[in-house]
PDB file of C-alpha atoms in Angstrom:
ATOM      1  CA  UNK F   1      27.516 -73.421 -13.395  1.00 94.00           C
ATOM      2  CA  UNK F   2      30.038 -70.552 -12.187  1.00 95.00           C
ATOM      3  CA  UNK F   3      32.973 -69.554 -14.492  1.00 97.00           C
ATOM      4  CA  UNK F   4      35.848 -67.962 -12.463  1.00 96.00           C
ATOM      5  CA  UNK F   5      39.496 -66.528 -12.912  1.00 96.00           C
ATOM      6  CA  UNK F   6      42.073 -65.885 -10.240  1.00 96.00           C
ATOM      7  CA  UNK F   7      42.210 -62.246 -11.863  1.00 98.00           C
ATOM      8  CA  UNK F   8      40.031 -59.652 -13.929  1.00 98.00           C
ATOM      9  CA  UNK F   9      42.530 -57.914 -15.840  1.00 98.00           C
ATOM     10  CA  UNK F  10      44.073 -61.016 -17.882  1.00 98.00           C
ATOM     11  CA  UNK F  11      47.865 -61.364 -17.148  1.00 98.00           C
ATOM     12  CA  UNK F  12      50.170 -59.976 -19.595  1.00 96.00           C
ATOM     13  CA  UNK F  13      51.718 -63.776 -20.388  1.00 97.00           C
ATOM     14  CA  UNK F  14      48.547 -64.406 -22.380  1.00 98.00           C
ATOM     15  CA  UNK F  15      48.108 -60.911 -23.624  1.00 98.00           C
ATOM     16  CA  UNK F  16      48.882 -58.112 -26.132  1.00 95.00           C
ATOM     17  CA  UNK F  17      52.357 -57.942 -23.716  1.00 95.00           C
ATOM     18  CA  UNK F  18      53.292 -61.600 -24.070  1.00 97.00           C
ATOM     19  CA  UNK F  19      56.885 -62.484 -24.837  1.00 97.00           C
ATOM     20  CA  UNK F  20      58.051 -63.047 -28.008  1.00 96.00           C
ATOM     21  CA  UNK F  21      58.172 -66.879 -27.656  1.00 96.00           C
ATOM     22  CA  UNK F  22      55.078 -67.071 -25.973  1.00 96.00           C
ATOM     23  CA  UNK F  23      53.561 -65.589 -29.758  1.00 95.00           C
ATOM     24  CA  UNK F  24      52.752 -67.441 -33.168  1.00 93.00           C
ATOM     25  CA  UNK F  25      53.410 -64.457 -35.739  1.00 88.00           C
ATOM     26  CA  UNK F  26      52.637 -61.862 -33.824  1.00 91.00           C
ATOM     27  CA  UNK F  27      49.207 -63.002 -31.832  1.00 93.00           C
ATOM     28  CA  UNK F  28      49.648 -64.072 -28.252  1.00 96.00           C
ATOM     29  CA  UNK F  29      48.671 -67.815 -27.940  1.00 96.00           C
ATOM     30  CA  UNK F  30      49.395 -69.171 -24.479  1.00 98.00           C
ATOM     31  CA  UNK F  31      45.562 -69.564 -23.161  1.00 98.00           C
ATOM     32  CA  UNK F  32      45.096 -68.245 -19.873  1.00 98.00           C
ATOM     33  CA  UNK F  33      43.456 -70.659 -17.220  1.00 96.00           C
ATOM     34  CA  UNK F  34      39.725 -70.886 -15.924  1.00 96.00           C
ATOM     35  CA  UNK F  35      37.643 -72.311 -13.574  1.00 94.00           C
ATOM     36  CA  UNK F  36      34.501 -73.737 -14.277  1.00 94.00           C
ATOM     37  CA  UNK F  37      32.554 -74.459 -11.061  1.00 90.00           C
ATOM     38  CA  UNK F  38      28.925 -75.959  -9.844  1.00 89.00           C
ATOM     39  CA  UNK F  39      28.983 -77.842 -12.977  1.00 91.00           C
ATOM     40  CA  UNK F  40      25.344 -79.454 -13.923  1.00 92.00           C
ATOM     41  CA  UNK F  41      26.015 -83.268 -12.542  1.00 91.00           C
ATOM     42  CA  UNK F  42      24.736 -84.370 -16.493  1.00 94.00           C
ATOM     43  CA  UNK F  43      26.845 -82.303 -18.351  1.00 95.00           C
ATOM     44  CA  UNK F  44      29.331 -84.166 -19.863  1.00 95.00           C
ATOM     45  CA  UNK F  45      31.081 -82.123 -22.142  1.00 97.00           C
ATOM     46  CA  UNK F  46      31.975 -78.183 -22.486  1.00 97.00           C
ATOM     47  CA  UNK F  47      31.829 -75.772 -25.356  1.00 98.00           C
ATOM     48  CA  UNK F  48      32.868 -72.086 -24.842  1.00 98.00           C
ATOM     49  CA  UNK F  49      34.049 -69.086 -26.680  1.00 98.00           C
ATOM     50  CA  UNK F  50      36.146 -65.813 -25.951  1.00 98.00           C
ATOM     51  CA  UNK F  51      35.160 -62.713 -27.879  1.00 98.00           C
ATOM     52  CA  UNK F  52      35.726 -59.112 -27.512  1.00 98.00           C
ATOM     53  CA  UNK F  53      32.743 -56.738 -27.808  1.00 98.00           C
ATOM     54  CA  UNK F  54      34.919 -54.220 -27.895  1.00 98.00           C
ATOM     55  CA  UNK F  55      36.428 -54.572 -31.143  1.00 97.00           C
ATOM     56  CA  UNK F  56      33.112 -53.705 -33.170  1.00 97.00           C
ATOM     57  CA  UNK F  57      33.679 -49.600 -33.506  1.00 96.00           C
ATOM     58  CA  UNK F  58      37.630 -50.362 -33.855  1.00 95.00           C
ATOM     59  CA  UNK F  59      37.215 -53.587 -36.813  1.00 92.00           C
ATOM     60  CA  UNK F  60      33.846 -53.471 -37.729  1.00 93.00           C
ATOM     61  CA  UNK F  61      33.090 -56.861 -36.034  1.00 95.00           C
ATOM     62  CA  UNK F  62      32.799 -58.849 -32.821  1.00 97.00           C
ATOM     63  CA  UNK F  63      36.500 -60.302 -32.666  1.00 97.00           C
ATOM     64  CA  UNK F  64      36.736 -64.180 -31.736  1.00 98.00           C
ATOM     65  CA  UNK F  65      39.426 -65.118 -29.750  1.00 98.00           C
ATOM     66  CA  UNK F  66      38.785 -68.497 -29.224  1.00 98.00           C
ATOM     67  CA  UNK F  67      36.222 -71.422 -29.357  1.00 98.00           C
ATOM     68  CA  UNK F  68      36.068 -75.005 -28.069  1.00 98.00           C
ATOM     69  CA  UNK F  69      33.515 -77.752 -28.781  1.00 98.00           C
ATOM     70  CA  UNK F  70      33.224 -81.225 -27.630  1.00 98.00           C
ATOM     71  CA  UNK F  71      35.562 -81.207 -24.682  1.00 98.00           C
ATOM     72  CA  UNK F  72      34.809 -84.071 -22.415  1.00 96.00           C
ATOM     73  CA  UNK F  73      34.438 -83.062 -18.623  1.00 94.00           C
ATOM     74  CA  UNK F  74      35.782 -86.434 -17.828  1.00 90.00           C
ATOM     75  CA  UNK F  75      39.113 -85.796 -19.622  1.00 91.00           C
ATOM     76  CA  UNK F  76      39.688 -83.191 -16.987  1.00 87.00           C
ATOM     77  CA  UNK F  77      39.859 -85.172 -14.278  1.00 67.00           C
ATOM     78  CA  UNK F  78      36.898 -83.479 -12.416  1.00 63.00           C
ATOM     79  CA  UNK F  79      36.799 -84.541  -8.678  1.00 61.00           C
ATOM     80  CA  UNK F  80      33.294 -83.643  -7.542  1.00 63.00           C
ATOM     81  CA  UNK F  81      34.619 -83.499  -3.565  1.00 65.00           C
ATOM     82  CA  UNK F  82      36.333 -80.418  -4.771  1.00 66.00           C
ATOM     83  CA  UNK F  83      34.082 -77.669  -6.077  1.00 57.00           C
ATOM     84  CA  UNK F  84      37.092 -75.898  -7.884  1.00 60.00           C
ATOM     85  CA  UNK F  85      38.600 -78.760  -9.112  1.00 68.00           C
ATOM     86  CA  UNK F  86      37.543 -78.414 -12.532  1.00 88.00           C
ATOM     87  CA  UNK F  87      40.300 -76.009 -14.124  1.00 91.00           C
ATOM     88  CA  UNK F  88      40.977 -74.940 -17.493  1.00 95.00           C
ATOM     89  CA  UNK F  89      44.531 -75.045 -17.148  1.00 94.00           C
ATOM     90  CA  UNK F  90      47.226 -72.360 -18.771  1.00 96.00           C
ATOM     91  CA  UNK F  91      48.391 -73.116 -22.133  1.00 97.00           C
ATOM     92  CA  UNK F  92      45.543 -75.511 -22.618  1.00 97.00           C
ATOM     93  CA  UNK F  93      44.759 -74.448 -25.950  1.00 97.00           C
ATOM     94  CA  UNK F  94      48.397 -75.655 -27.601  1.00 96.00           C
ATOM     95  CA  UNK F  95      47.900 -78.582 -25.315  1.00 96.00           C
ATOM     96  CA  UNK F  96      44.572 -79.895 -25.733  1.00 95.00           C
ATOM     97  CA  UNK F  97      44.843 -81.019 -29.254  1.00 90.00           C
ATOM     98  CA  UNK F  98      47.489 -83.705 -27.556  1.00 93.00           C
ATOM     99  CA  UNK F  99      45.582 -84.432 -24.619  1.00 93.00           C
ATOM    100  CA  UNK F 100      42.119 -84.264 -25.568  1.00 96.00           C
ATOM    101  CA  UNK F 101      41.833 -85.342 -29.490  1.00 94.00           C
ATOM    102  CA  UNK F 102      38.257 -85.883 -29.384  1.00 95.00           C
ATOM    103  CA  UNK F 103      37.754 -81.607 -28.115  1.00 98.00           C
ATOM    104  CA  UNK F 104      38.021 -79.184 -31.296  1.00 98.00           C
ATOM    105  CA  UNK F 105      39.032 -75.460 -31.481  1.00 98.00           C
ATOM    106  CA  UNK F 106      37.491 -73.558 -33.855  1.00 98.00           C
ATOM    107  CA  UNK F 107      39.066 -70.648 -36.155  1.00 97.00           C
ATOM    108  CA  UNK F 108      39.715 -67.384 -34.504  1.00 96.00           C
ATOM    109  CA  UNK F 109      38.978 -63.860 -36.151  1.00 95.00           C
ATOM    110  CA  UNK F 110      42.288 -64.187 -37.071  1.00 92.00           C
ATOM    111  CA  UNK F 111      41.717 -66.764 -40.112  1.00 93.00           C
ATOM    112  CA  UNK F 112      39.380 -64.184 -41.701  1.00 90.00           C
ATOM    113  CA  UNK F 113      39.973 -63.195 -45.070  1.00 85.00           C
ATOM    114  CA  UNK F 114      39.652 -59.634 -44.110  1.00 84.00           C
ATOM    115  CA  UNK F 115      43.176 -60.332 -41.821  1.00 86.00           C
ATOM    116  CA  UNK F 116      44.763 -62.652 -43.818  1.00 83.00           C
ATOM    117  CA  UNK F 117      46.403 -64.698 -41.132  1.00 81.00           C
ATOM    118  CA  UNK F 118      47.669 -68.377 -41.857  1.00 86.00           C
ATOM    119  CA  UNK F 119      49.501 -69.617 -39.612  1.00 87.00           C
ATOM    120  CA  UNK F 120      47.211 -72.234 -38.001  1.00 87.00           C
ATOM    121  CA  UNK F 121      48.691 -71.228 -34.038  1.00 86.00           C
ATOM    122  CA  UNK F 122      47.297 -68.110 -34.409  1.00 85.00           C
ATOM    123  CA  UNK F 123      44.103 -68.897 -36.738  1.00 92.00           C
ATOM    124  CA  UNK F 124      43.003 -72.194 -35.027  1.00 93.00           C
ATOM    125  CA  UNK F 125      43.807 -72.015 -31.456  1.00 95.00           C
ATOM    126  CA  UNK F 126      43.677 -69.368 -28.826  1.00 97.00           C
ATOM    127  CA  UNK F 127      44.753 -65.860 -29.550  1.00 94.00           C
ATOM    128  CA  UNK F 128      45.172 -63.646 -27.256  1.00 97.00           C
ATOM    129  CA  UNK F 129      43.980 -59.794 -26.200  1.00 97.00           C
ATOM    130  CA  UNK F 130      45.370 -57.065 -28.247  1.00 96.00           C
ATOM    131  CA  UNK F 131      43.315 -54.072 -27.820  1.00 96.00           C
ATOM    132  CA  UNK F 132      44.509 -51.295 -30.134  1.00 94.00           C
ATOM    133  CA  UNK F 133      43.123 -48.710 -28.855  1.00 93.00           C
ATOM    134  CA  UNK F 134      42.152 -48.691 -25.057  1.00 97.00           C
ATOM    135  CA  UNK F 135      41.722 -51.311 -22.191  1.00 98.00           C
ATOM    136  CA  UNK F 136      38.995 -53.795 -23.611  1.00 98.00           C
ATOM    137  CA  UNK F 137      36.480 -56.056 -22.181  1.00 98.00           C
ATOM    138  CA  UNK F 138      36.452 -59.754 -23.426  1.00 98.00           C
ATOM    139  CA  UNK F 139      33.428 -62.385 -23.042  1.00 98.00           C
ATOM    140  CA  UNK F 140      34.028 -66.048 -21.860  1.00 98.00           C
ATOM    141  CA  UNK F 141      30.394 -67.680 -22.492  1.00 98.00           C
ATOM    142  CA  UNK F 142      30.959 -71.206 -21.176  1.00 98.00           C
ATOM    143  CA  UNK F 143      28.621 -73.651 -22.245  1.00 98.00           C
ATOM    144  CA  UNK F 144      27.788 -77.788 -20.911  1.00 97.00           C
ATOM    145  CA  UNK F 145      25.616 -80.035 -22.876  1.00 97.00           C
ATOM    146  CA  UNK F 146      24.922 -83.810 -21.731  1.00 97.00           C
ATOM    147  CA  UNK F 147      25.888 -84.954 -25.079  1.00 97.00           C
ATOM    148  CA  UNK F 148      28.597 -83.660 -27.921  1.00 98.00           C
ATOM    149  CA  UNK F 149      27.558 -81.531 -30.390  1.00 98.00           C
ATOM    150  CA  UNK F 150      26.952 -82.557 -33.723  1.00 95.00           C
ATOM    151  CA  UNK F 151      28.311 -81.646 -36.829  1.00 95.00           C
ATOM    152  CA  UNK F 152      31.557 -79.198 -36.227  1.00 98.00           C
ATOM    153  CA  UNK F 153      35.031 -80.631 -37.018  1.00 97.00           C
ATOM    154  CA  UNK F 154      38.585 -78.898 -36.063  1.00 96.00           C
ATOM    155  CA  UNK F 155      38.430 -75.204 -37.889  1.00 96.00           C
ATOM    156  CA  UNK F 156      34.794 -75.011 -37.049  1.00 98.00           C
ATOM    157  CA  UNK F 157      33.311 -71.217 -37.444  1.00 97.00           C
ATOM    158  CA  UNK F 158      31.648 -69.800 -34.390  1.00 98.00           C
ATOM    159  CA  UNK F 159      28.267 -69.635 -35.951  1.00 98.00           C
ATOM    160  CA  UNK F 160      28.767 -73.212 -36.298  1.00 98.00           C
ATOM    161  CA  UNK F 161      29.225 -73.737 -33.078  1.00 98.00           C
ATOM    162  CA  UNK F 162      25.841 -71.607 -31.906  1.00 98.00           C
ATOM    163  CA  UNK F 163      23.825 -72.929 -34.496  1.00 97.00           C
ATOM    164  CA  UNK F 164      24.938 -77.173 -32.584  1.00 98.00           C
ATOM    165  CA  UNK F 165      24.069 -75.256 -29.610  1.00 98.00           C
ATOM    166  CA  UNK F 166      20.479 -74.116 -30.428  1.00 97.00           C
ATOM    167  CA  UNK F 167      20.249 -77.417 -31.839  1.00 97.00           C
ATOM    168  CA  UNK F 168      21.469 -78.936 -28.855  1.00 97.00           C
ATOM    169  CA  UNK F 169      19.227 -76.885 -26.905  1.00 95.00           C
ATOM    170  CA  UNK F 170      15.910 -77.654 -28.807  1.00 95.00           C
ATOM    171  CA  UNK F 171      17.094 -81.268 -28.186  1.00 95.00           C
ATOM    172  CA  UNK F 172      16.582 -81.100 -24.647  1.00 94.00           C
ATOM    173  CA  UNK F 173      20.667 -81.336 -24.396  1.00 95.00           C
ATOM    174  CA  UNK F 174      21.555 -78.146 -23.111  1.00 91.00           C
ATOM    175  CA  UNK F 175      22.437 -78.348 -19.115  1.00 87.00           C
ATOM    176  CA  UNK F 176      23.864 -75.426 -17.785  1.00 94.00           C
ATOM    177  CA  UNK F 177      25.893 -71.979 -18.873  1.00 97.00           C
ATOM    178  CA  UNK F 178      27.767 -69.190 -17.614  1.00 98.00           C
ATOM    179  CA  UNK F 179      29.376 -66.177 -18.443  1.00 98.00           C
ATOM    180  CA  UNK F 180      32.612 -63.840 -17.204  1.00 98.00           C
ATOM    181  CA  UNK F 181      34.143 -60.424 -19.055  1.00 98.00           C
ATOM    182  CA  UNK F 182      37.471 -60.185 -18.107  1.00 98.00           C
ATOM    183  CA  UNK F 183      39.569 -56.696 -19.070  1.00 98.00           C
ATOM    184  CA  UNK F 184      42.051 -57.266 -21.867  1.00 97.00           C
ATOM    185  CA  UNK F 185      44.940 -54.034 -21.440  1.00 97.00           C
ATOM    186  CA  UNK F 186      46.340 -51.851 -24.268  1.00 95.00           C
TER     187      UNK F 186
END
């Protein structure tokens, strides 16, 4: 597996510099897009997350930006004549709850008591880079696995979500995984 963007610094439209409608109180939330190339011919579903390293000396913790479990390869259309075919579209997060019922998001860093957020666009989708401090770099570990993983529903934590992969792992279910960082500005 290869996980790609068509840029390193992520555009401002999903960023700390998004417009004010493309925000849910406050928190950027339009997802930026992905590719996800070379894909493992059994994986049938993907499972990533987005996290910034770089928030640890600034919040005390490794912020989580977003997470996805369970989404079906085959709900993306995939066309395996066409090695780049498989795209993570933008906005996907907002959309995928329509589109793909079966995929879950998991809460961001956002829904932590230590923030206080509550509104759910913010707390259970994607939410954008919004480094306070200086230019950070974010992590997008994307995962495959031939079946879904078990026990996570919508809201799922992310330790949740790398416990069913260990799990899935030890199970002989893992199939491939990648990794990008990809510069959030301040």
């Amino acid at each position: 597996m290869k996980i790609s963007a068509d840029f390193t610094t992520i555009p401002d439209v999903f960023a700390k510099h998004a417009e004010p409608e493309y925000q849910a109180a406050g928190v950027p939330v339009v997802s930026f897009p992905f590719y996800v190339d070379d894909v493992d011919p059994s994986a049938q579903y993907l499972h990533w997350t987005f996290t910034d390293p770089d928030s640890i000396p600034v919040c005390g913790f490794e912020w989580i930006h977003w997470t996805v479990a369970n989404l079906p390869i085959a709900a993306l259309m995939y066309d395996f004549n066409d090695s780049r075919a498989l795209q993570i579209p933008p906005d996907f997060s907002r959309q995928m709850v329509a589109m793909i019922p079966e995929a879950l998001q998991g809460r961001t860093s956002q829904a932590s008591p230590f923030v206080g957020g509550t509104d759910p666009a913010a707390t259970m989708r994607y939410n954008g880079p919004q480094p306070p401090d200086q230019d950070h770099d974010y992590y997008l570990h994307v995962y495959a696995t031939k079946n879904p993983l078990k026990n996570l529903a919508g809201g799922f934590w992310m330790n949740e979500l790398v416990h069913a992969l260990r799990d899935a792992a030890a199970a002989g279910d893992a199939a491939d995984q990648d990794a990008i960082f990809l510069t959030g500005r301040a």
